[in-house]
CSV table of N, CA and C in Angstrom, one decimal:
chain,number,residue,atom,x,y,z
A,1,MET,N,17.2,-20.8,-14.6
A,1,MET,CA,16.0,-20.5,-13.8
A,1,MET,C,16.3,-19.8,-12.6
A,2,SER,N,15.5,-18.8,-12.2
A,2,SER,CA,15.7,-18.0,-11.0
A,2,SER,C,15.5,-18.9,-9.8
A,3,SER,N,16.0,-18.4,-8.7
A,3,SER,CA,15.9,-19.2,-7.4
A,3,SER,C,14.5,-19.5,-7.0
A,4,MET,N,14.3,-20.7,-6.5
A,4,MET,CA,13.0,-21.1,-6.0
A,4,MET,C,12.9,-21.1,-4.5
A,5,LEU,N,13.9,-20.5,-3.9
A,5,LEU,CA,13.9,-20.3,-2.4
A,5,LEU,C,12.8,-19.4,-2.0
A,6,SER,N,12.1,-19.7,-0.9
A,6,SER,CA,11.0,-18.8,-0.5
A,6,SER,C,11.5,-17.4,-0.2
A,7,SER,N,12.8,-17.3,0.2
A,7,SER,CA,13.3,-15.9,0.5
A,7,SER,C,13.4,-15.1,-0.7
A,8,SER,N,13.6,-15.7,-1.9
A,8,SER,CA,13.6,-14.8,-3.1
A,8,SER,C,12.2,-14.8,-3.8
A,9,LEU,N,11.5,-15.9,-3.7
A,9,LEU,CA,10.1,-15.9,-4.3
A,9,LEU,C,9.2,-14.9,-3.6
A,10,PHE,N,9.3,-14.7,-2.4
A,10,PHE,CA,8.4,-13.8,-1.6
A,10,PHE,C,9.1,-12.5,-1.1
A,11,ASP,N,10.2,-12.2,-1.7
A,11,ASP,CA,10.9,-11.0,-1.3
A,11,ASP,C,10.2,-9.8,-1.8
A,12,VAL,N,9.7,-8.9,-0.9
A,12,VAL,CA,8.9,-7.7,-1.3
A,12,VAL,C,9.7,-6.4,-1.0
A,13,LYS,N,10.9,-6.6,-0.6
A,13,LYS,CA,11.7,-5.4,-0.2
A,13,LYS,C,11.8,-4.5,-1.5
A,14,ASP,N,11.6,-3.2,-1.3
A,14,ASP,CA,11.8,-2.2,-2.4
A,14,ASP,C,10.7,-2.4,-3.5
A,15,LYS,N,9.6,-3.1,-3.3
A,15,LYS,CA,8.5,-3.2,-4.2
A,15,LYS,C,7.5,-2.2,-3.8
A,16,VAL,N,6.5,-2.0,-4.7
A,16,VAL,CA,5.4,-1.0,-4.5
A,16,VAL,C,4.1,-1.8,-4.6
A,17,VAL,N,3.2,-1.6,-3.6
A,17,VAL,CA,1.9,-2.3,-3.6
A,17,VAL,C,0.8,-1.4,-3.2
A,18,LEU,N,-0.4,-1.7,-3.6
A,18,LEU,CA,-1.6,-1.0,-3.2
A,18,LEU,C,-2.5,-2.0,-2.5
A,19,VAL,N,-2.9,-1.6,-1.2
A,19,VAL,CA,-3.7,-2.4,-0.4
A,19,VAL,C,-5.0,-1.7,-0.3
A,20,THR,N,-6.1,-2.2,-0.9
A,20,THR,CA,-7.4,-1.5,-0.7
A,20,THR,C,-8.0,-2.0,0.6
A,21,GLY,N,-8.7,-1.2,1.3
A,21,GLY,CA,-9.2,-1.5,2.6
A,21,GLY,C,-8.1,-1.6,3.6
A,22,GLY,N,-7.0,-0.9,3.4
A,22,GLY,CA,-5.8,-1.0,4.2
A,22,GLY,C,-5.8,-0.3,5.5
A,23,SER,N,-6.9,0.3,5.9
A,23,SER,CA,-7.0,1.0,7.2
A,23,SER,C,-7.5,0.2,8.3
A,24,ARG,N,-8.0,-1.0,8.0
A,24,ARG,CA,-8.5,-1.9,9.1
A,24,ARG,C,-8.6,-3.3,8.7
A,25,GLY,N,-8.8,-4.2,9.7
A,25,GLY,CA,-9.0,-5.6,9.4
A,25,GLY,C,-7.8,-6.3,8.7
A,26,ILE,N,-8.2,-7.2,7.7
A,26,ILE,CA,-7.3,-7.9,7.0
A,26,ILE,C,-6.4,-7.0,6.1
A,27,GLY,N,-6.9,-6.0,5.5
A,27,GLY,CA,-6.1,-5.1,4.7
A,27,GLY,C,-5.0,-4.4,5.6
A,28,LEU,N,-5.4,-4.0,6.8
A,28,LEU,CA,-4.4,-3.4,7.7
A,28,LEU,C,-3.3,-4.4,8.0
A,29,MET,N,-3.7,-5.7,8.3
A,29,MET,CA,-2.7,-6.7,8.6
A,29,MET,C,-1.7,-6.9,7.4
A,30,ILE,N,-2.3,-7.0,6.2
A,30,ILE,CA,-1.5,-7.1,5.0
A,30,ILE,C,-0.5,-6.0,4.8
A,31,ALA,N,-1.1,-4.8,4.9
A,31,ALA,CA,-0.2,-3.6,4.8
A,31,ALA,C,0.9,-3.6,5.8
A,32,HIS,N,0.6,-4.0,7.1
A,32,HIS,CA,1.6,-4.1,8.1
A,32,HIS,C,2.7,-5.0,7.7
A,33,GLY,N,2.3,-6.2,7.2
A,33,GLY,CA,3.3,-7.2,6.8
A,33,GLY,C,4.2,-6.7,5.7
A,34,PHE,N,3.7,-6.0,4.8
A,34,PHE,CA,4.5,-5.4,3.7
A,34,PHE,C,5.5,-4.3,4.3
A,35,ILE,N,4.9,-3.5,5.1
A,35,ILE,CA,5.8,-2.4,5.7
A,35,ILE,C,7.0,-2.9,6.4
A,36,VAL,N,6.8,-3.9,7.3
A,36,VAL,CA,7.9,-4.4,8.1
A,36,VAL,C,8.9,-5.2,7.2
A,37,ASN,N,8.5,-5.5,6.0
A,37,ASN,CA,9.4,-6.2,5.1
A,37,ASN,C,10.0,-5.2,4.0
A,38,GLY,N,9.9,-3.9,4.2
A,38,GLY,CA,10.5,-3.0,3.4
A,38,GLY,C,9.8,-2.5,2.1
A,39,THR,N,8.5,-2.7,2.1
A,39,THR,CA,7.8,-2.4,0.9
A,39,THR,C,7.2,-1.0,1.0
A,40,LYS,N,7.1,-0.3,-0.2
A,40,LYS,CA,6.3,0.9,-0.2
A,40,LYS,C,4.9,0.6,-0.4
A,41,VAL,N,4.0,1.0,0.5
A,41,VAL,CA,2.6,0.6,0.5
A,41,VAL,C,1.7,1.8,0.4
A,42,TYR,N,0.8,1.7,-0.6
A,42,TYR,CA,-0.3,2.7,-0.7
A,42,TYR,C,-1.5,2.0,-0.1
A,43,ILE,N,-2.1,2.7,0.8
A,43,ILE,CA,-3.4,2.1,1.4
A,43,ILE,C,-4.5,3.0,0.9
A,44,SER,N,-5.7,2.4,0.7
A,44,SER,CA,-6.9,3.1,0.3
A,44,SER,C,-8.0,2.7,1.2
A,45,SER,N,-8.8,3.7,1.6
A,45,SER,CA,-10.1,3.4,2.3
A,45,SER,C,-11.0,4.6,2.1
A,46,ARG,N,-12.3,4.5,2.4
A,46,ARG,CA,-13.2,5.5,2.1
A,46,ARG,C,-12.9,6.8,3.0
A,47,SER,N,-12.5,6.6,4.2
A,47,SER,CA,-12.3,7.7,5.1
A,47,SER,C,-10.9,8.3,5.0
A,48,ALA,N,-10.8,9.5,4.5
A,48,ALA,CA,-9.4,10.1,4.3
A,48,ALA,C,-8.8,10.3,5.6
A,49,GLU,N,-9.5,10.7,6.7
A,49,GLU,CA,-9.0,10.9,8.0
A,49,GLU,C,-8.4,9.7,8.6
A,50,VAL,N,-9.1,8.6,8.5
A,50,VAL,CA,-8.6,7.3,9.0
A,50,VAL,C,-7.4,6.8,8.2
A,51,CYS,N,-7.6,6.9,6.9
A,51,CYS,CA,-6.5,6.4,6.0
A,51,CYS,C,-5.2,7.2,6.3
A,52,ASP,N,-5.3,8.5,6.4
A,52,ASP,CA,-4.1,9.3,6.7
A,52,ASP,C,-3.4,8.9,8.0
A,53,LYS,N,-4.3,8.7,9.0
A,53,LYS,CA,-3.8,8.3,10.4
A,53,LYS,C,-3.1,7.0,10.4
A,54,VAL,N,-3.7,6.0,9.7
A,54,VAL,CA,-3.2,4.6,9.7
A,54,VAL,C,-1.9,4.6,8.9
A,55,ALA,N,-1.8,5.4,7.8
A,55,ALA,CA,-0.6,5.4,7.0
A,55,ALA,C,0.6,6.0,7.8
A,56,GLU,N,0.3,7.0,8.6
A,56,GLU,CA,1.3,7.6,9.4
A,56,GLU,C,1.8,6.6,10.5
A,57,GLU,N,0.9,5.9,11.1
A,57,GLU,CA,1.2,4.9,12.1
A,57,GLU,C,2.0,3.7,11.5
A,58,LEU,N,1.6,3.3,10.3
A,58,LEU,CA,2.3,2.1,9.7
A,58,LEU,C,3.7,2.6,9.2
A,59,THR,N,3.9,3.8,8.8
A,59,THR,CA,5.2,4.2,8.4
A,59,THR,C,6.2,4.2,9.5
A,60,LYS,N,5.7,4.5,10.7
A,60,LYS,CA,6.6,4.4,11.9
A,60,LYS,C,7.1,3.0,12.2
A,61,LEU,N,6.4,2.0,11.7
A,61,LEU,CA,6.9,0.6,11.9
A,61,LEU,C,8.1,0.3,11.0
A,62,GLY,N,8.2,1.0,9.9
A,62,GLY,CA,9.3,0.8,8.9
A,62,GLY,C,9.9,-0.6,8.9
A,63,PRO,N,10.8,-0.9,8.0
A,63,PRO,CA,11.5,0.1,7.1
A,63,PRO,C,10.8,0.5,5.9
A,64,GLY,N,9.6,-0.1,5.6
A,64,GLY,CA,8.8,0.4,4.5
A,64,GLY,C,8.2,1.7,4.7
A,65,GLN,N,7.5,2.2,3.7
A,65,GLN,CA,6.8,3.5,3.8
A,65,GLN,C,5.3,3.2,3.4
A,66,CYS,N,4.4,3.9,4.2
A,66,CYS,CA,3.0,3.8,3.9
A,66,CYS,C,2.4,5.2,3.4
A,67,ILE,N,1.7,5.2,2.4
A,67,ILE,CA,1.1,6.4,1.8
A,67,ILE,C,-0.4,6.3,1.7
A,68,SER,N,-1.1,7.2,2.1
A,68,SER,CA,-2.6,7.3,2.1
A,68,SER,C,-3.1,7.8,0.8
A,69,LEU,N,-3.9,7.0,0.1
A,69,LEU,CA,-4.6,7.4,-1.1
A,69,LEU,C,-6.1,7.0,-0.9
A,70,PRO,N,-6.9,7.8,-0.2
A,70,PRO,CA,-8.3,7.5,0.1
A,70,PRO,C,-9.1,7.5,-1.2
A,71,ALA,N,-10.0,6.6,-1.2
A,71,ALA,CA,-11.0,6.5,-2.4
A,71,ALA,C,-12.1,5.6,-2.0
A,72,ASP,N,-13.3,5.9,-2.5
A,72,ASP,CA,-14.5,5.0,-2.4
A,72,ASP,C,-14.5,4.1,-3.6
A,73,LEU,N,-14.1,2.9,-3.5
A,73,LEU,CA,-14.0,2.0,-4.6
A,73,LEU,C,-15.4,1.5,-5.1
A,74,GLN,N,-16.5,2.0,-4.6
A,74,GLN,CA,-17.8,1.7,-5.1
A,74,GLN,C,-18.1,2.5,-6.3
A,75,SER,N,-17.3,3.6,-6.5
A,75,SER,CA,-17.5,4.5,-7.6
A,75,SER,C,-16.4,4.3,-8.6
A,76,LEU,N,-16.9,4.1,-9.9
A,76,LEU,CA,-15.9,3.9,-10.9
A,76,LEU,C,-15.0,5.1,-11.1
A,77,ASP,N,-15.6,6.3,-11.0
A,77,ASP,CA,-14.8,7.6,-11.1
A,77,ASP,C,-13.7,7.6,-10.0
A,78,GLU,N,-14.0,7.1,-8.8
A,78,GLU,CA,-13.0,7.1,-7.7
A,78,GLU,C,-11.9,6.1,-8.0
A,79,VAL,N,-12.3,5.0,-8.6
A,79,VAL,CA,-11.3,3.9,-9.0
A,79,VAL,C,-10.4,4.5,-10.0
A,80,LYS,N,-10.9,5.2,-11.0
A,80,LYS,CA,-10.1,5.8,-12.0
A,80,LYS,C,-9.2,6.8,-11.5
A,81,ARG,N,-9.7,7.6,-10.6
A,81,ARG,CA,-8.9,8.7,-9.9
A,81,ARG,C,-7.7,8.0,-9.1
A,82,LEU,N,-8.0,7.0,-8.4
A,82,LEU,CA,-7.0,6.3,-7.6
A,82,LEU,C,-5.9,5.7,-8.5
A,83,VAL,N,-6.3,5.1,-9.5
A,83,VAL,CA,-5.3,4.5,-10.5
A,83,VAL,C,-4.5,5.6,-11.1
A,84,ALA,N,-5.1,6.7,-11.5
A,84,ALA,CA,-4.4,7.8,-12.1
A,84,ALA,C,-3.4,8.4,-11.1
A,85,GLU,N,-3.8,8.6,-9.9
A,85,GLU,CA,-2.9,9.2,-8.9
A,85,GLU,C,-1.7,8.3,-8.6
A,86,LEU,N,-2.0,7.0,-8.4
A,86,LEU,CA,-0.9,6.1,-8.1
A,86,LEU,C,0.1,6.0,-9.3
A,87,THR,N,-0.5,5.9,-10.5
A,87,THR,CA,0.3,5.9,-11.7
A,87,THR,C,1.2,7.2,-11.8
A,88,LYS,N,0.6,8.3,-11.5
A,88,LYS,CA,1.4,9.6,-11.6
A,88,LYS,C,2.5,9.6,-10.6
A,89,ARG,N,2.2,9.1,-9.4
A,89,ARG,CA,3.2,9.2,-8.3
A,89,ARG,C,4.4,8.2,-8.6
A,90,GLU,N,4.1,7.0,-9.2
A,90,GLU,CA,5.1,6.0,-9.4
A,90,GLU,C,5.8,6.1,-10.7
A,91,SER,N,5.1,6.8,-11.7
A,91,SER,CA,5.7,6.9,-13.0
A,91,SER,C,6.8,8.0,-13.0
A,92,SER,N,6.8,8.9,-12.0
A,92,SER,CA,7.8,9.9,-12.0
A,92,SER,C,9.1,9.5,-11.3
A,93,LYS,N,9.2,8.2,-11.0
A,93,LYS,CA,10.4,7.7,-10.3
A,93,LYS,C,11.4,7.3,-11.3
């Protein structure tokens, strides 16, 4: 059985996550937590300008990396586009 230590159970270093609503509030706090723990974080919000700015600021906090993928998740087409873009970026690794 794998380790049940919290350090291994919750180790997010070198993982990839998507945080919707990641440009403010709780989403921003969650993205920040992942970034400082070495995670590659994609954040999404409706405003491309805000999303881009926040991603740049979060990346500076490192060691993780933050990437902006703006989308309006009220639209099914936007959700599909977001998933396709994230899949494309991460499948090429």
